[in-house]
mmCIF file of C-alpha atoms and ligand atoms in Angstrom:
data_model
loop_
_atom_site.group_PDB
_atom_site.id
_atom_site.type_symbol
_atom_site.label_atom_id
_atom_site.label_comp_id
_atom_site.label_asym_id
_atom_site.label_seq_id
_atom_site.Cartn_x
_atom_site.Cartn_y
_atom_site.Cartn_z
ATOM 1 C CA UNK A 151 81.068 100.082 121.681
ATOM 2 C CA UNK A 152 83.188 103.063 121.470
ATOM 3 C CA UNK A 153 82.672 104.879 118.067
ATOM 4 C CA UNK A 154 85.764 104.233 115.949
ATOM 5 C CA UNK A 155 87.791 107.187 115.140
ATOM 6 C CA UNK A 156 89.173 107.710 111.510
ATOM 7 C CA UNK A 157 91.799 109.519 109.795
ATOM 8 C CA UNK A 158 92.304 109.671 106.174
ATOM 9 C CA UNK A 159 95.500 110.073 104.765
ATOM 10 C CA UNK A 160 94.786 111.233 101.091
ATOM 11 C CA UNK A 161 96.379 111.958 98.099
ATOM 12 C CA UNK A 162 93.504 113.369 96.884
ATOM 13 C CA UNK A 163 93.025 112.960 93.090
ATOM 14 C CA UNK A 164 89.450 111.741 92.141
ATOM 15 C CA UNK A 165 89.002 108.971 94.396
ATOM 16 C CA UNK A 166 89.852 109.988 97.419
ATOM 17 C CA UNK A 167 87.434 112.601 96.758
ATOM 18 C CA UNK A 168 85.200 109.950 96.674
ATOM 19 C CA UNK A 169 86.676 108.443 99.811
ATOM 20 C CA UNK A 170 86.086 111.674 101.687
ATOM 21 C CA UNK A 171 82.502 111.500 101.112
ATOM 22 C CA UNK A 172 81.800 107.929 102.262
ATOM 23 C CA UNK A 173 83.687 108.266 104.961
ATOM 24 C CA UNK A 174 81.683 111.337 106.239
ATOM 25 C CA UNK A 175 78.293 109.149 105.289
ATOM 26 C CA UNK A 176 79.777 105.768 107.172
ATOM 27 C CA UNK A 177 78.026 105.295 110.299
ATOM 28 C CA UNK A 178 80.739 103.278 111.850
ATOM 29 C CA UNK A 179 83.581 105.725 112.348
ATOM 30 C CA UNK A 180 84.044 109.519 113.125
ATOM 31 C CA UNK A 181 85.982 111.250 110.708
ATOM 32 C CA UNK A 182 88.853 113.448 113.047
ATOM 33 C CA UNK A 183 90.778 114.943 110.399
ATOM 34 C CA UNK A 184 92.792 114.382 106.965
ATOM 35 C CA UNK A 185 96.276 113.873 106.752
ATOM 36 C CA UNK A 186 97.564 115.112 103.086
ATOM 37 C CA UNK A 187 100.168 112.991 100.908
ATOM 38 C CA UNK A 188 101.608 113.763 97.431
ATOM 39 C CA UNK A 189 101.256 110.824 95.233
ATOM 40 C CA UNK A 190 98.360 112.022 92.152
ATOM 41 C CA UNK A 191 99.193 115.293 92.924
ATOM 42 C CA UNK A 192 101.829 117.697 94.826
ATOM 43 C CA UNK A 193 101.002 118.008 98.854
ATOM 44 C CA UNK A 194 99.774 121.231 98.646
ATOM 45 C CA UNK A 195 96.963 120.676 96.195
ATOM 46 C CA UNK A 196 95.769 117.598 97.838
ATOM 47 C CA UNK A 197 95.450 119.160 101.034
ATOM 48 C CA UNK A 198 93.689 122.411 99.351
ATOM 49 C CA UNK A 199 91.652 120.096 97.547
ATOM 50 C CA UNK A 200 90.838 117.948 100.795
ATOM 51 C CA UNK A 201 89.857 121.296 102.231
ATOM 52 C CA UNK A 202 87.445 122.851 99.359
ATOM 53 C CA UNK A 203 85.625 119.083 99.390
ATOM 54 C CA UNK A 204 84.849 119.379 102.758
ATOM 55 C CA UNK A 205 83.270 122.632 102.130
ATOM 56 C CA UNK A 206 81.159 121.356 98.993
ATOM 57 C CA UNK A 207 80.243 118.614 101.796
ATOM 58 C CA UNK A 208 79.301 121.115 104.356
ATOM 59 C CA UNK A 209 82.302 119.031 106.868
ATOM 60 C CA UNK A 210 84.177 122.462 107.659
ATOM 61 C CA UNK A 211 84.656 120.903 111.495
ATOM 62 C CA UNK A 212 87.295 118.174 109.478
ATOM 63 C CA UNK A 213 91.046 119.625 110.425
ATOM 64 C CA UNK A 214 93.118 118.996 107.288
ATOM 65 C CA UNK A 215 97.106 118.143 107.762
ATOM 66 C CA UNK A 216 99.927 118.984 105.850
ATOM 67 C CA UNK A 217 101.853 116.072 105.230
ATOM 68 C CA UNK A 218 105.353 114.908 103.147
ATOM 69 C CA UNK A 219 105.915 116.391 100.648
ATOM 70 C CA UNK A 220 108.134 113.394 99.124
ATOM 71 C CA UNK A 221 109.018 109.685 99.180
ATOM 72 C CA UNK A 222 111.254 108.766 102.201
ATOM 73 C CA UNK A 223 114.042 107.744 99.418
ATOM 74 C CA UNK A 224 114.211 111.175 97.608
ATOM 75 C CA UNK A 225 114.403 115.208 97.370
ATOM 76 C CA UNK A 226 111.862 116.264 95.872
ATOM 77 C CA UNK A 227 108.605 114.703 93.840
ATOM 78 C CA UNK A 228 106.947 115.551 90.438
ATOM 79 C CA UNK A 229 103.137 114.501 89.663
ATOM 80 C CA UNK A 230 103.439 111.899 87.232
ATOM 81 C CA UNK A 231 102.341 112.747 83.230
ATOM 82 C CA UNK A 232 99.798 109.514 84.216
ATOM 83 C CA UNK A 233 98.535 110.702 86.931
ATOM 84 C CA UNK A 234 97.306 114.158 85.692
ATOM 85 C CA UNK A 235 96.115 112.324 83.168
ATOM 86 C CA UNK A 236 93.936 109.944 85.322
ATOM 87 C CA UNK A 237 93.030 112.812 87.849
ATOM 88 C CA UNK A 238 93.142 116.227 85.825
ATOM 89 C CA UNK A 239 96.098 118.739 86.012
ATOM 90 C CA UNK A 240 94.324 119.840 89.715
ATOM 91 C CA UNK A 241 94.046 116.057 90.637
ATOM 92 C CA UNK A 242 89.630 116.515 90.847
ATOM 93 C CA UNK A 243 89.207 116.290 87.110
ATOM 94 C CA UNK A 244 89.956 119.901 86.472
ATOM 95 C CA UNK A 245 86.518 120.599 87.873
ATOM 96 C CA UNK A 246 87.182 124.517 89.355
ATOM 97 C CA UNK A 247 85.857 125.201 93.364
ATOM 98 C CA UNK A 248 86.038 128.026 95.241
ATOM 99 C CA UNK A 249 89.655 129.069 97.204
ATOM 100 C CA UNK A 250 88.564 126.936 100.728
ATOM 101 C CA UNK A 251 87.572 129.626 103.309
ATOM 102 C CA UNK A 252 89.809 127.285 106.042
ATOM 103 C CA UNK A 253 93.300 127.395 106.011
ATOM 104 C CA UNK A 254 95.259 124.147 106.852
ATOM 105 C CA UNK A 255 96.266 122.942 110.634
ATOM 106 C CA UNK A 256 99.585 124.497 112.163
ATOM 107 C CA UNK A 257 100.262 121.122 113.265
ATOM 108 C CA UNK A 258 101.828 118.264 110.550
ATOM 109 C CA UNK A 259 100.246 115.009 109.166
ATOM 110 C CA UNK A 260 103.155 113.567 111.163
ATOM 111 C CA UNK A 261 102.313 114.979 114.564
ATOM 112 C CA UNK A 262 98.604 114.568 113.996
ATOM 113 C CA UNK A 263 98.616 111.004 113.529
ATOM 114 C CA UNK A 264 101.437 110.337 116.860
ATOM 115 C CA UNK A 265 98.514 112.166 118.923
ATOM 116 C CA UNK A 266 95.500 110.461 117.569
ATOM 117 C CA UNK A 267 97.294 107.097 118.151
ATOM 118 C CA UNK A 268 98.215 107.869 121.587
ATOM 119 C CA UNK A 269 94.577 109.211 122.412
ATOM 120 C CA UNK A 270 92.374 106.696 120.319
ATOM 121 C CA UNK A 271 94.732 103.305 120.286
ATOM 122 C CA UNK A 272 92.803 101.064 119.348
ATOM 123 C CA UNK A 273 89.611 102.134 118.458
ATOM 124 C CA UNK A 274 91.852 104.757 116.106
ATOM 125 C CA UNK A 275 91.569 103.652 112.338
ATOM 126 C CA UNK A 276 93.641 105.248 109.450
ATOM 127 C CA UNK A 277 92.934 104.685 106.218
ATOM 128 C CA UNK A 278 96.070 105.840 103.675
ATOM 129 C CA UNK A 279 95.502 105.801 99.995
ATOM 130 C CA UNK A 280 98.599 106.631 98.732
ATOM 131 C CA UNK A 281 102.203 106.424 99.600
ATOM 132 C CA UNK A 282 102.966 105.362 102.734
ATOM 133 C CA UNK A 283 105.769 107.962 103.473
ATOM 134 C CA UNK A 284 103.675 109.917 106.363
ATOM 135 C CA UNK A 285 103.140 106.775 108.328
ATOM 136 C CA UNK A 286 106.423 105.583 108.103
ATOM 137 C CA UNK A 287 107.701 109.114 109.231
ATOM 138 C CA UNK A 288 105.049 108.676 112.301
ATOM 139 C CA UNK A 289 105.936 105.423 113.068
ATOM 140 C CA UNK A 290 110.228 106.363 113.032
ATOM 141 C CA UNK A 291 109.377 109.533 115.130
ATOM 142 C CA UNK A 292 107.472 108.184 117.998
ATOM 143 C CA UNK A 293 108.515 104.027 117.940
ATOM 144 C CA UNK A 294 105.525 103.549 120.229
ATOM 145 C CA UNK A 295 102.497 103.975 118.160
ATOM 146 C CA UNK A 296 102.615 101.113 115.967
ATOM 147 C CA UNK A 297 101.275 99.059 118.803
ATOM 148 C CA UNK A 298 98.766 101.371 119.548
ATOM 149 C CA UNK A 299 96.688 102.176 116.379
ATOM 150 C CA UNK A 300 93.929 99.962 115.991
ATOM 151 C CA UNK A 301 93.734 99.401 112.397
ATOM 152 C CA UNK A 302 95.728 100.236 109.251
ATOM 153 C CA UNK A 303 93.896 100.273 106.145
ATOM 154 C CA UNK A 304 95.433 101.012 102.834
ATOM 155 C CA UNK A 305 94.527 101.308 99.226
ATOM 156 C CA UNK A 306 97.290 100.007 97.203
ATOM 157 C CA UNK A 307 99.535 96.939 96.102
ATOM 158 C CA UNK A 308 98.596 93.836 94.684
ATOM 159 C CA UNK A 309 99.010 90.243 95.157
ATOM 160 C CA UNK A 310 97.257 87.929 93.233
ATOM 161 C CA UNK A 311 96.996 90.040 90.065
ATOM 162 C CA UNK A 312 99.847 92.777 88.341
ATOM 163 C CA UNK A 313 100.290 95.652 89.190
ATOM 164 C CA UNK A 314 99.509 98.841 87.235
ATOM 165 C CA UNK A 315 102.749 100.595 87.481
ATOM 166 C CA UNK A 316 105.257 97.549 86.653
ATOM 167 C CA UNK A 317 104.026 94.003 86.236
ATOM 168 C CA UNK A 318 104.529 93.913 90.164
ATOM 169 C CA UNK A 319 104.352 97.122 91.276
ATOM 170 C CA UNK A 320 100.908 99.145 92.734
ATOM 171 C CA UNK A 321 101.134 103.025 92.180
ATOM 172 C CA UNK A 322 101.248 104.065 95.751
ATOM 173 C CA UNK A 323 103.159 101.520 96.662
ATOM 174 C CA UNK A 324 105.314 102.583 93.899
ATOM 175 C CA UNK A 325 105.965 105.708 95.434
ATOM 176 C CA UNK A 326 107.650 104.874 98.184
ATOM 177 C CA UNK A 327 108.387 101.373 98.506
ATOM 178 C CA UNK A 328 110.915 101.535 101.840
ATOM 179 C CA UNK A 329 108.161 103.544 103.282
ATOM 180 C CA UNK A 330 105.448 100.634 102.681
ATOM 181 C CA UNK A 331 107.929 97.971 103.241
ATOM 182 C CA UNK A 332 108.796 99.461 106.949
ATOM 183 C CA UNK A 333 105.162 100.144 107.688
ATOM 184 C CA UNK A 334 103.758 96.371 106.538
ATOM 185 C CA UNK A 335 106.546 95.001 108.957
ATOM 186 C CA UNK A 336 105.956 97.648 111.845
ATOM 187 C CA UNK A 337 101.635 97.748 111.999
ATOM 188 C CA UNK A 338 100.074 95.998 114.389
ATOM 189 C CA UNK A 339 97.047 95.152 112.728
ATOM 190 C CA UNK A 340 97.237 96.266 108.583
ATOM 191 C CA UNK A 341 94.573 95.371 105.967
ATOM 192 C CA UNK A 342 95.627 95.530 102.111
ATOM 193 C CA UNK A 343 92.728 96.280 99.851
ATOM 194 C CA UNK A 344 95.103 96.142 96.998
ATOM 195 C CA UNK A 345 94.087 96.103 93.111
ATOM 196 C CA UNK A 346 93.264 92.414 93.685
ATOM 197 C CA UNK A 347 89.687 93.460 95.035
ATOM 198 C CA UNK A 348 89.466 97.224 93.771
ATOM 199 C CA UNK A 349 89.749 96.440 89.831
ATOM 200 C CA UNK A 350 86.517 94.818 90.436
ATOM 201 C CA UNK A 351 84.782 97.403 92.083
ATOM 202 C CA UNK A 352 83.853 99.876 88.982
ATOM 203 C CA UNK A 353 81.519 103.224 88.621
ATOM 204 C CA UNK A 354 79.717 104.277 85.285
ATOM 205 C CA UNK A 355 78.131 106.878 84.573
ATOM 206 C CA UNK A 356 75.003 105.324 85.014
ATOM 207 C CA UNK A 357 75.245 105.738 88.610
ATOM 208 C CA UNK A 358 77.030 109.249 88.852
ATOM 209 C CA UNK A 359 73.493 110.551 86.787
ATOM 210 C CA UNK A 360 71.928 109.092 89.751
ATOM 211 C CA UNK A 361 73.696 111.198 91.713
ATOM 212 C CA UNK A 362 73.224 114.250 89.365
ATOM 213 C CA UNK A 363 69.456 113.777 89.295
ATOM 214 C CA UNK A 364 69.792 114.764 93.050
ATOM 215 C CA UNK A 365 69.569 118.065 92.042
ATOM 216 C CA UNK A 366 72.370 119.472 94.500
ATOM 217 C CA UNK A 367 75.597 121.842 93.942
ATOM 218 C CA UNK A 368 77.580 119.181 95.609
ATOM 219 C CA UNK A 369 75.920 116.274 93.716
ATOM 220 C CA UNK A 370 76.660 117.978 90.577
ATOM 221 C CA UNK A 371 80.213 118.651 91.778
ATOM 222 C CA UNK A 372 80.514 114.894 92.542
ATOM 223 C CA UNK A 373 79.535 113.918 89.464
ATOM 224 C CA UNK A 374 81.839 116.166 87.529
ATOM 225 C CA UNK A 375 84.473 114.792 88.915
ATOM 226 C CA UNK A 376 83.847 111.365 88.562
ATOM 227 C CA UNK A 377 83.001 111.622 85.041
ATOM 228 C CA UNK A 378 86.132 113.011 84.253
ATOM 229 C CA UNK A 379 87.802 109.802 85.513
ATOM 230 C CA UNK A 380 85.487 107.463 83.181
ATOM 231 C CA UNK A 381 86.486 109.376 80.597
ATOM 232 C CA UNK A 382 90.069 109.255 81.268
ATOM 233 C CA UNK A 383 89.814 105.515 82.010
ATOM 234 C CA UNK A 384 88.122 104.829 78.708
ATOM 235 C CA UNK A 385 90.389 107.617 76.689
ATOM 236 C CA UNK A 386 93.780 105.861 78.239
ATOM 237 C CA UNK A 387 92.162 102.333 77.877
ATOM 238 C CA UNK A 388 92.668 101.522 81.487
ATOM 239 C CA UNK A 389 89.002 100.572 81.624
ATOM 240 C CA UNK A 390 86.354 101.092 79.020
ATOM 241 C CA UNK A 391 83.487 99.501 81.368
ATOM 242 C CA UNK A 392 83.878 101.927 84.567
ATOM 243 C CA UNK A 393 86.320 103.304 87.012
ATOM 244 C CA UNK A 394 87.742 101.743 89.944
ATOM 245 C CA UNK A 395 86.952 102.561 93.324
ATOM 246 C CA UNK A 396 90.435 102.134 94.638
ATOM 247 C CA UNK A 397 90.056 104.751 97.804
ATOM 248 C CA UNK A 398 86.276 104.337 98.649
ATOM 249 C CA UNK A 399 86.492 100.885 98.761
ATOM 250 C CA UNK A 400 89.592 101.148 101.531
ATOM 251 C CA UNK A 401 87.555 103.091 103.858
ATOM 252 C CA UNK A 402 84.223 100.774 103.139
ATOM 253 C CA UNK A 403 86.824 97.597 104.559
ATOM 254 C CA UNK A 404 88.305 99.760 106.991
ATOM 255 C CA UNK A 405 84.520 100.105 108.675
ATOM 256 C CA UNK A 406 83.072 96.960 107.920
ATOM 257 C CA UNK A 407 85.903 94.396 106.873
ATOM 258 C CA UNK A 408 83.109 91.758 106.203
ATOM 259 C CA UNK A 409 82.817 93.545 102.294
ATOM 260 C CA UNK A 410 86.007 91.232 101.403
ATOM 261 C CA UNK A 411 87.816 88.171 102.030
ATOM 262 C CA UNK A 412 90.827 88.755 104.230
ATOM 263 C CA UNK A 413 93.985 86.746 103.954
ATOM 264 C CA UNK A 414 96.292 86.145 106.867
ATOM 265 C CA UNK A 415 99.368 86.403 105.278
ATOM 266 C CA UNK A 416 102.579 88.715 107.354
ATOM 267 C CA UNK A 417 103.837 90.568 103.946
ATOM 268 C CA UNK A 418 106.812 92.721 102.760
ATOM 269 C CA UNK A 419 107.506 95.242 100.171
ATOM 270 C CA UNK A 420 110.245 94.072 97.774
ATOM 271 C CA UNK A 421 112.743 97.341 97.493
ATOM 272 C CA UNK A 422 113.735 96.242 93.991
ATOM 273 C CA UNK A 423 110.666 95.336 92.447
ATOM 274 C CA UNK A 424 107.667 96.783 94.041
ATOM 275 C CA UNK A 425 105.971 93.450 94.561
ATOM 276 C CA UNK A 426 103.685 93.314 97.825
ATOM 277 C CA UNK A 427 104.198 89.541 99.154
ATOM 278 C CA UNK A 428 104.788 87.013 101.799
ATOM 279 C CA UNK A 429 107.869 88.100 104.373
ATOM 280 C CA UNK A 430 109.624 84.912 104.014
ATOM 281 C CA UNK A 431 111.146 85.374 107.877
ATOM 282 C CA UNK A 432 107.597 85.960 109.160
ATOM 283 C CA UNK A 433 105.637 83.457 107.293
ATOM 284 C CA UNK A 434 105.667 81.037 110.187
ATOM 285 C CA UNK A 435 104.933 83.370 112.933
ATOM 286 C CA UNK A 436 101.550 82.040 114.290
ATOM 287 C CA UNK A 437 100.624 86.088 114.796
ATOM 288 C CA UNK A 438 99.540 87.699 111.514
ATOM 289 C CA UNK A 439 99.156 91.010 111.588
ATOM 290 C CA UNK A 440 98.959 91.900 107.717
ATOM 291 C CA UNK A 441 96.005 90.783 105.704
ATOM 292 C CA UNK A 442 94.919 90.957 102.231
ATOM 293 C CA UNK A 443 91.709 91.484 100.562
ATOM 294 C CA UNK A 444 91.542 88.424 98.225
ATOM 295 C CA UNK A 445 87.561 88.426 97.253
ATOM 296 C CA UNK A 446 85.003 90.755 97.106
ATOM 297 C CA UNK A 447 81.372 90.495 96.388
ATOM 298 C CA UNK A 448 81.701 93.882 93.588
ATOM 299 C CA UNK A 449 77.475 94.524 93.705
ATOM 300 C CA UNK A 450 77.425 93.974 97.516
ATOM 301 C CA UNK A 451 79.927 96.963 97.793
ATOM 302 C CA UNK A 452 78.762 98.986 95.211
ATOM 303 C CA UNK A 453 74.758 98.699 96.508
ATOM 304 C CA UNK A 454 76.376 100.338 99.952
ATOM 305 C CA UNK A 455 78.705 102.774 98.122
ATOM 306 C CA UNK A 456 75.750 104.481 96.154
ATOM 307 C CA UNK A 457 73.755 103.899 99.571
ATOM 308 C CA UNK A 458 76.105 106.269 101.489
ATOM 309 C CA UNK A 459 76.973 108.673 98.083
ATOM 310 C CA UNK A 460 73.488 109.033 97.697
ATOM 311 C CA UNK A 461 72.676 110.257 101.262
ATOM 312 C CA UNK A 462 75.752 112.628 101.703
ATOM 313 C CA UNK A 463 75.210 113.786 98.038
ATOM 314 C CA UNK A 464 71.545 114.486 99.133
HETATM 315 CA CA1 CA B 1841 94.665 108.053 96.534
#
């Protein structure tokens, strides 16, 4: 079996930091570089902040893309008041690292992704978790590499519970809903692990002291970061019995879909309320090629999560 090749396409607040790290510990994928999206924070600091993690992770042979810098629909984009509050005003819980010694690839998120699919195909996975605005730019640039990437697998909407933005609407979807609508309809082959599944999937700090009593810079770092987003779920009273593991949970399905129940279901964005559901004109089509993560065994997922934290942390 060729070893699956993975790109991350991160807005990277706190967990995507934490999806960087399991994705580097998965043994079922190669990690080939990280595409950068605003959505918890502007571009530029999610790709500098993709770039100093890799360095506290010792992963300095990661390339790191610029990507969009905002939603297909508008000018310009501002960090929501919410989403410093969720992530920190630097989007990793105002924990401070070092300038990152790399700079950023010449080349864009866009292009990046049009070459990957045309030299992986199918055994090319990308994992987005937040808007959908770079794929959707790949996918209008070069019309052929829909049918080539392997497997899409996001973090974001919802479909059998609200969502957290609007009683319908997910936050990345949110951010660029004719982005996610034309990418759901394009993909060949896209998995949803939406809130339905994540919201179950929550962190304590009972488990990031685990990871502290590792007795490493980059454990400690970890940790830090985490903690701030306890904090900030039990401060905003999002969650006062853990944090969700919205992005590390996307790349654990997007390397071993077995951790959830998938759905056959061909979906669509709805451009005036957010909601991810069935595409009425595709509902009958015998080919699905959009599933979502209905059910989730939450200890099964977190045993492996601390499994893989634990030995990149180490
Ligand atoms: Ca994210």
């Amino acid at each position: 079996m060729a070893t699956k090749k993975m790109i991350l396409d991160l807005d990277t607040g706190v967990d995507d930091a934490m999806a960087i790290a399991y994705a580097l510990a998965a043994p079922e994928a190669d990690l080939i570089g990280i595409t950068s999206a605003y959505g918890n924070t502007l571009v530029d600091t999610a790709a500098q902040n993709s770039l100093k993690l890799l360095e506290v992770l010792g992963a300095t042979d990661v390339p790191v893309f610029l990507g969009e810098s905002h939603s297909s629909t508008s000018d310009s984009f501002q960090t929501m008041e919410i989403s410093k509050a969720i992530h920190g005003q630097n989007g990793i819980g105002d924990v401070e690292l070092p300038l990152a010694e790399r700079a950023l690839e010449n080349k864009s998120a866009v292009d990046f992704i049009i070459e990957s699919a045309h030299n992986f195909g199918e055994d090319l996975i990308i994992v987005p978790t937040g808007p959908l605005t770079n794929l959707a730019a790949a996918f209008e640039k070069d019309p052929e590499i829909n049918k080539l990437i392997g497997n899409i697998t996001i973090m974001g909407g919802a479909l059998t519970v609200p969502g957290n933005v609007t009683p319908y609407t997910e936050a990345n979807i949110n951010q660029d809903l004719a982005a996610a609508d034309f990418v759901f309809k394009k993909a060949k082959n896209l998995v949803m692990v939406g809130l339905d599944v994540t919201l179950q999937t929550l962190l304590t700090k009972k488990e990031t002291a685990q990871w502290r009593q590792l007795g490493t810079k980059k454990a400690q770092v970890f940790a830090d970061i985490f903690d701030y987003y306890i904090d900030a779920y039990y401060n905003l009273d999002i969650n006062k019995d853990g944090a969700a593991l919205h992005d590390p949970l996307a790349v654990g399905v997007a390397v071993d879909p077995d951790l959830v129940t998938l759905l056959p279901i061909n979906m669509q964005v709805t451009t005036d309320d957010g909601r991810t559901i069935g595409d009425l004109s595709r509902l009958k089509d015998p080919v699905k090629n959009n599933f979502a993560a209905v059910a989730i065994d939450p200890q099964n997922y977190l045993d492996r999560f601390m499994e893989y934290m634990l030995k990149v942390l180490s």
